[in-house]
Amino acid sequence: MAAGAGPGQTLALVLEDAAGRAGYCSGDTVSGRVLLELPAARALRGLRLEAAGRARVYWSDPAACRGLAGGAGPRREADVRYLHLRQDLLRPRPDGEENLILLAGRHEFPFSFQLPQEPLVTSFTGKYGSIQYCVKAVLERPVAPDQSVERELQVISHIDVSSPALLMPVLRSREKMVGCWLFTSGPVSLSAKIERKGYCNGEAIPIYAEIENCSSRLVVPKAAIFQTQTYLASGKTKTFRQMVANVRGNHIASGSTDTWNGKTLKIPPVTPSILDCCIIRVEYTLAVYIHIPGAKKLMIEMPLVIGTIPCTGFSSRNSSVTSQFSMDMSWLALTMPEHPEAPPNYADVVSEEECCRHVPAYPQPIDCEEQLSCPMFAYIQEFRFQPPPLYSEIDPHPTDVEEIQPVSFTL
């Protein structure tokens, strides 16, 4: 960004790594250059760099002066400062003249400073307030007003959605009787669940819901993500709520039910949740509701936290540590047949001549289930963890006569 600082004179501020990053965090280093181009030699008092960041709330309250003439009501304001820094880039020496002379041409003044280590609140601009950070270069001139140029800093306070509190599932249910007094047509019930509380921009939220329509009306299930902005000033609060994404289901006739088995709702690019500012809060909810003609909608709301660090690992598919280990052991029945197949007969694998030469013939296999009156699987389970037999080079079934067959080579 550049600004004119006089006839033919240009002042610009460049941040070195701003284009390649989504935002700055607490403790990050901000580096850049201030560019000053002069068409001729100029006398200057100095050049300084300022960095500032604050949360500010402001709105008019017409309800406070209702019935009084004139004015739109008192103005509610609040201000919290998060960053204040000043750095001299060019200043005359204390023992020299009051001003200094810069020659014509292009001048560069590099700068670098570190953001505070304490947590900074995410940048945000809302209906009744904002959280903004900026870097400003101020050119001080002896006979003319100061000239300045500034760049906005995008700051992010990271939220890791893999934290245990945000991996907990959220489940809500509600029922509504359609009609009034003696003219009721039946209830409409709704149960909804999401696997976890924390998600990031661009993720799709799978929604699990069961809708039962016992009324006489045709109803439509819907889901939406709402953003709620809350502002606090002078002991008063101001709230602004807006829908940022929605999805619609199929019509459900009277006496019918419908199930959402992971219906997805994608999160659009929105500001992450802001929960650590004392005058501005940005919160999200997932609302699953039933549109009922001629009646108020049946709605349940589940809290959401929009984070910045995506969930990793298998825990994203489960809501808690307990649910990860509560497995259904019925999968064992799928891997093991009810009646295990007997192994092949030894005589079918080894020729009869070889069998007679080395070992006597084995008797026919005994039907284990008939003799023991219990399933084969119980005995497999008993020996499944037994160690293998010890290795030995001694033949457990030695033969009396050692066969030696001559080998000849014909050339």
mmCIF file of N, CA, C and O in Angstrom, residues 182-226:
data_model
loop_
_atom_site.group_PDB
_atom_site.id
_atom_site.type_symbol
_atom_site.label_atom_id
_atom_site.label_comp_id
_atom_site.label_asym_id
_atom_site.label_seq_id
_atom_site.Cartn_x
_atom_site.Cartn_y
_atom_site.Cartn_z
ATOM 1 N N LEU A 182 -58.525 -28.754 21.370
ATOM 2 C CA LEU A 182 -59.143 -30.032 21.000
ATOM 3 C C LEU A 182 -58.853 -30.439 19.575
ATOM 4 O O LEU A 182 -59.230 -31.546 19.151
ATOM 5 N N PHE A 183 -58.187 -29.582 18.806
ATOM 6 C CA PHE A 183 -57.994 -29.843 17.376
ATOM 7 C C PHE A 183 -56.564 -30.293 17.090
ATOM 8 O O PHE A 183 -55.940 -29.865 16.135
ATOM 9 N N THR A 184 -56.034 -31.129 17.934
ATOM 10 C CA THR A 184 -54.689 -31.655 17.703
ATOM 11 C C THR A 184 -54.723 -32.763 16.670
ATOM 12 O O THR A 184 -55.667 -33.561 16.608
ATOM 13 N N SER A 185 -53.684 -32.797 15.842
ATOM 14 C CA SER A 185 -53.619 -33.815 14.793
ATOM 15 C C SER A 185 -52.562 -34.867 15.063
ATOM 16 O O SER A 185 -52.434 -35.815 14.306
ATOM 17 N N GLY A 186 -51.782 -34.705 16.115
ATOM 18 C CA GLY A 186 -50.769 -35.697 16.441
ATOM 19 C C GLY A 186 -49.403 -35.067 16.640
ATOM 20 O O GLY A 186 -49.164 -33.919 16.254
ATOM 21 N N PRO A 187 -48.477 -35.817 17.223
ATOM 22 C CA PRO A 187 -47.158 -35.258 17.512
ATOM 23 C C PRO A 187 -46.177 -35.436 16.347
ATOM 24 O O PRO A 187 -46.328 -36.313 15.502
ATOM 25 N N VAL A 188 -45.169 -34.572 16.345
ATOM 26 C CA VAL A 188 -44.014 -34.696 15.461
ATOM 27 C C VAL A 188 -42.783 -34.754 16.361
ATOM 28 O O VAL A 188 -42.589 -33.864 17.201
ATOM 29 N N SER A 189 -41.997 -35.798 16.215
ATOM 30 C CA SER A 189 -40.820 -35.967 17.073
ATOM 31 C C SER A 189 -39.546 -35.897 16.237
ATOM 32 O O SER A 189 -39.528 -36.285 15.064
ATOM 33 N N LEU A 190 -38.492 -35.400 16.874
ATOM 34 C CA LEU A 190 -37.220 -35.215 16.188
ATOM 35 C C LEU A 190 -36.083 -35.549 17.148
ATOM 36 O O LEU A 190 -36.061 -35.077 18.287
ATOM 37 N N SER A 191 -35.147 -36.361 16.687
ATOM 38 C CA SER A 191 -33.906 -36.650 17.412
ATOM 39 C C SER A 191 -32.754 -36.435 16.452
ATOM 40 O O SER A 191 -32.807 -36.886 15.304
ATOM 41 N N ALA A 192 -31.706 -35.757 16.900
ATOM 42 C CA ALA A 192 -30.563 -35.442 16.033
ATOM 43 C C ALA A 192 -29.275 -35.595 16.819
ATOM 44 O O ALA A 192 -29.238 -35.387 18.033
ATOM 45 N N LYS A 193 -28.203 -35.946 16.088
ATOM 46 C CA LYS A 193 -26.907 -36.155 16.715
ATOM 47 C C LYS A 193 -25.805 -35.764 15.739
ATOM 48 O O LYS A 193 -25.918 -35.981 14.530
ATOM 49 N N ILE A 194 -24.729 -35.184 16.272
ATOM 50 C CA ILE A 194 -23.498 -34.985 15.519
ATOM 51 C C ILE A 194 -22.374 -35.652 16.298
ATOM 52 O O ILE A 194 -22.406 -35.745 17.519
ATOM 53 N N GLU A 195 -21.368 -36.147 15.561
ATOM 54 C CA GLU A 195 -20.339 -36.976 16.176
ATOM 55 C C GLU A 195 -19.411 -36.207 17.097
ATOM 56 O O GLU A 195 -18.849 -36.748 18.036
ATOM 57 N N ARG A 196 -19.188 -34.938 16.814
ATOM 58 C CA ARG A 196 -18.318 -34.125 17.656
ATOM 59 C C ARG A 196 -18.765 -32.676 17.606
ATOM 60 O O ARG A 196 -19.583 -32.293 16.753
ATOM 61 N N LYS A 197 -18.185 -31.891 18.506
ATOM 62 C CA LYS A 197 -18.598 -30.496 18.643
ATOM 63 C C LYS A 197 -17.744 -29.553 17.815
ATOM 64 O O LYS A 197 -18.189 -28.461 17.459
ATOM 65 N N GLY A 198 -16.500 -29.930 17.503
ATOM 66 C CA GLY A 198 -15.585 -29.037 16.811
ATOM 67 C C GLY A 198 -15.363 -29.416 15.362
ATOM 68 O O GLY A 198 -15.147 -30.587 15.033
ATOM 69 N N TYR A 199 -15.395 -28.436 14.486
ATOM 70 C CA TYR A 199 -15.142 -28.614 13.053
ATOM 71 C C TYR A 199 -14.381 -27.394 12.541
ATOM 72 O O TYR A 199 -14.297 -26.364 13.223
ATOM 73 N N CYS A 200 -13.848 -27.518 11.324
ATOM 74 C CA CYS A 200 -13.107 -26.421 10.697
ATOM 75 C C CYS A 200 -13.795 -26.003 9.400
ATOM 76 O O CYS A 200 -14.652 -26.721 8.867
ATOM 77 N N ASN A 201 -13.403 -24.842 8.890
ATOM 78 C CA ASN A 201 -13.926 -24.366 7.609
ATOM 79 C C ASN A 201 -13.677 -25.400 6.516
ATOM 80 O O ASN A 201 -12.593 -25.974 6.425
ATOM 81 N N GLY A 202 -14.684 -25.604 5.668
ATOM 82 C CA GLY A 202 -14.551 -26.543 4.569
ATOM 83 C C GLY A 202 -14.940 -27.963 4.909
ATOM 84 O O GLY A 202 -15.134 -28.779 4.001
ATOM 85 N N GLU A 203 -15.051 -28.288 6.192
ATOM 86 C CA GLU A 203 -15.460 -29.645 6.568
ATOM 87 C C GLU A 203 -16.959 -29.817 6.368
ATOM 88 O O GLU A 203 -17.738 -28.858 6.464
ATOM 89 N N ALA A 204 -17.366 -31.061 6.132
ATOM 90 C CA ALA A 204 -18.786 -31.397 6.015
ATOM 91 C C ALA A 204 -19.224 -32.083 7.305
ATOM 92 O O ALA A 204 -18.610 -33.067 7.728
ATOM 93 N N ILE A 205 -20.260 -31.579 7.921
ATOM 94 C CA ILE A 205 -20.767 -32.140 9.174
ATOM 95 C C ILE A 205 -21.772 -33.238 8.846
ATOM 96 O O ILE A 205 -22.805 -32.965 8.232
ATOM 97 N N PRO A 206 -21.508 -34.492 9.224
ATOM 98 C CA PRO A 206 -22.525 -35.537 9.038
ATOM 99 C C PRO A 206 -23.580 -35.443 10.135
ATOM 100 O O PRO A 206 -23.255 -35.405 11.322
ATOM 101 N N ILE A 207 -24.828 -35.385 9.725
ATOM 102 C CA ILE A 207 -25.950 -35.234 10.659
ATOM 103 C C ILE A 207 -26.745 -36.530 10.682
ATOM 104 O O ILE A 207 -27.113 -37.067 9.632
ATOM 105 N N TYR A 208 -26.982 -37.027 11.884
ATOM 106 C CA TYR A 208 -27.795 -38.232 12.069
ATOM 107 C C TYR A 208 -29.091 -37.806 12.757
ATOM 108 O O TYR A 208 -29.059 -37.190 13.827
ATOM 109 N N ALA A 209 -30.198 -38.118 12.138
ATOM 110 C CA ALA A 209 -31.483 -37.667 12.675
ATOM 111 C C ALA A 209 -32.570 -38.690 12.374
ATOM 112 O O ALA A 209 -32.497 -39.438 11.390
ATOM 113 N N GLU A 210 -33.568 -38.717 13.262
ATOM 114 C CA GLU A 210 -34.763 -39.525 13.077
ATOM 115 C C GLU A 210 -35.969 -38.620 13.253
ATOM 116 O O GLU A 210 -36.094 -37.932 14.269
ATOM 117 N N ILE A 211 -36.833 -38.620 12.259
ATOM 118 C CA ILE A 211 -38.028 -37.780 12.270
ATOM 119 C C ILE A 211 -39.247 -38.680 12.156
ATOM 120 O O ILE A 211 -39.316 -39.536 11.247
ATOM 121 N N GLU A 212 -40.192 -38.489 13.060
ATOM 122 C CA GLU A 212 -41.442 -39.258 13.016
ATOM 123 C C GLU A 212 -42.605 -38.280 12.945
ATOM 124 O O GLU A 212 -42.769 -37.421 13.813
ATOM 125 N N ASN A 213 -43.391 -38.408 11.901
ATOM 126 C CA ASN A 213 -44.517 -37.506 11.665
ATOM 127 C C ASN A 213 -45.825 -38.249 11.925
ATOM 128 O O ASN A 213 -46.316 -38.990 11.072
ATOM 129 N N CYS A 214 -46.369 -38.060 13.128
ATOM 130 C CA CYS A 214 -47.660 -38.652 13.476
ATOM 131 C C CYS A 214 -48.796 -37.646 13.357
ATOM 132 O O CYS A 214 -49.917 -37.915 13.816
ATOM 133 N N SER A 215 -48.497 -36.492 12.750
ATOM 134 C CA SER A 215 -49.544 -35.492 12.557
ATOM 135 C C SER A 215 -50.224 -35.736 11.213
ATOM 136 O O SER A 215 -49.865 -36.630 10.459
ATOM 137 N N SER A 216 -51.211 -34.903 10.924
ATOM 138 C CA SER A 216 -51.937 -35.026 9.667
ATOM 139 C C SER A 216 -51.387 -34.110 8.581
ATOM 140 O O SER A 216 -52.002 -33.964 7.522
ATOM 141 N N ARG A 217 -50.202 -33.527 8.795
ATOM 142 C CA ARG A 217 -49.670 -32.548 7.857
ATOM 143 C C ARG A 217 -48.375 -33.059 7.212
ATOM 144 O O ARG A 217 -47.692 -33.921 7.749
ATOM 145 N N LEU A 218 -48.076 -32.475 6.069
ATOM 146 C CA LEU A 218 -46.848 -32.790 5.348
ATOM 147 C C LEU A 218 -45.736 -31.888 5.888
ATOM 148 O O LEU A 218 -45.838 -30.662 5.832
ATOM 149 N N VAL A 219 -44.666 -32.475 6.413
ATOM 150 C CA VAL A 219 -43.609 -31.691 7.046
ATOM 151 C C VAL A 219 -42.320 -31.846 6.252
ATOM 152 O O VAL A 219 -42.143 -32.788 5.473
ATOM 153 N N VAL A 220 -41.400 -30.896 6.468
ATOM 154 C CA VAL A 220 -40.120 -30.888 5.761
ATOM 155 C C VAL A 220 -38.996 -30.707 6.779
ATOM 156 O O VAL A 220 -38.973 -29.703 7.500
ATOM 157 N N PRO A 221 -38.031 -31.648 6.851
ATOM 158 C CA PRO A 221 -36.878 -31.462 7.751
ATOM 159 C C PRO A 221 -35.796 -30.602 7.097
ATOM 160 O O PRO A 221 -35.537 -30.710 5.896
ATOM 161 N N LYS A 222 -35.150 -29.777 7.892
ATOM 162 C CA LYS A 222 -34.087 -28.910 7.406
ATOM 163 C C LYS A 222 -32.993 -28.819 8.469
ATOM 164 O O LYS A 222 -33.207 -29.143 9.639
ATOM 165 N N ALA A 223 -31.827 -28.360 8.040
ATOM 166 C CA ALA A 223 -30.719 -28.119 8.963
ATOM 167 C C ALA A 223 -29.993 -26.859 8.519
ATOM 168 O O ALA A 223 -29.915 -26.565 7.315
ATOM 169 N N ALA A 224 -29.437 -26.132 9.484
ATOM 170 C CA ALA A 224 -28.748 -24.876 9.167
ATOM 171 C C ALA A 224 -27.690 -24.600 10.228
ATOM 172 O O ALA A 224 -27.799 -25.034 11.379
ATOM 173 N N ILE A 225 -26.649 -23.866 9.809
ATOM 174 C CA ILE A 225 -25.626 -23.376 10.727
ATOM 175 C C ILE A 225 -25.884 -21.887 10.946
ATOM 176 O O ILE A 225 -25.979 -21.117 9.977
ATOM 177 N N PHE A 226 -25.985 -21.491 12.211
ATOM 178 C CA PHE A 226 -26.230 -20.094 12.568
ATOM 179 C C PHE A 226 -24.993 -19.527 13.268
ATOM 180 O O PHE A 226 -24.369 -20.190 14.095
#
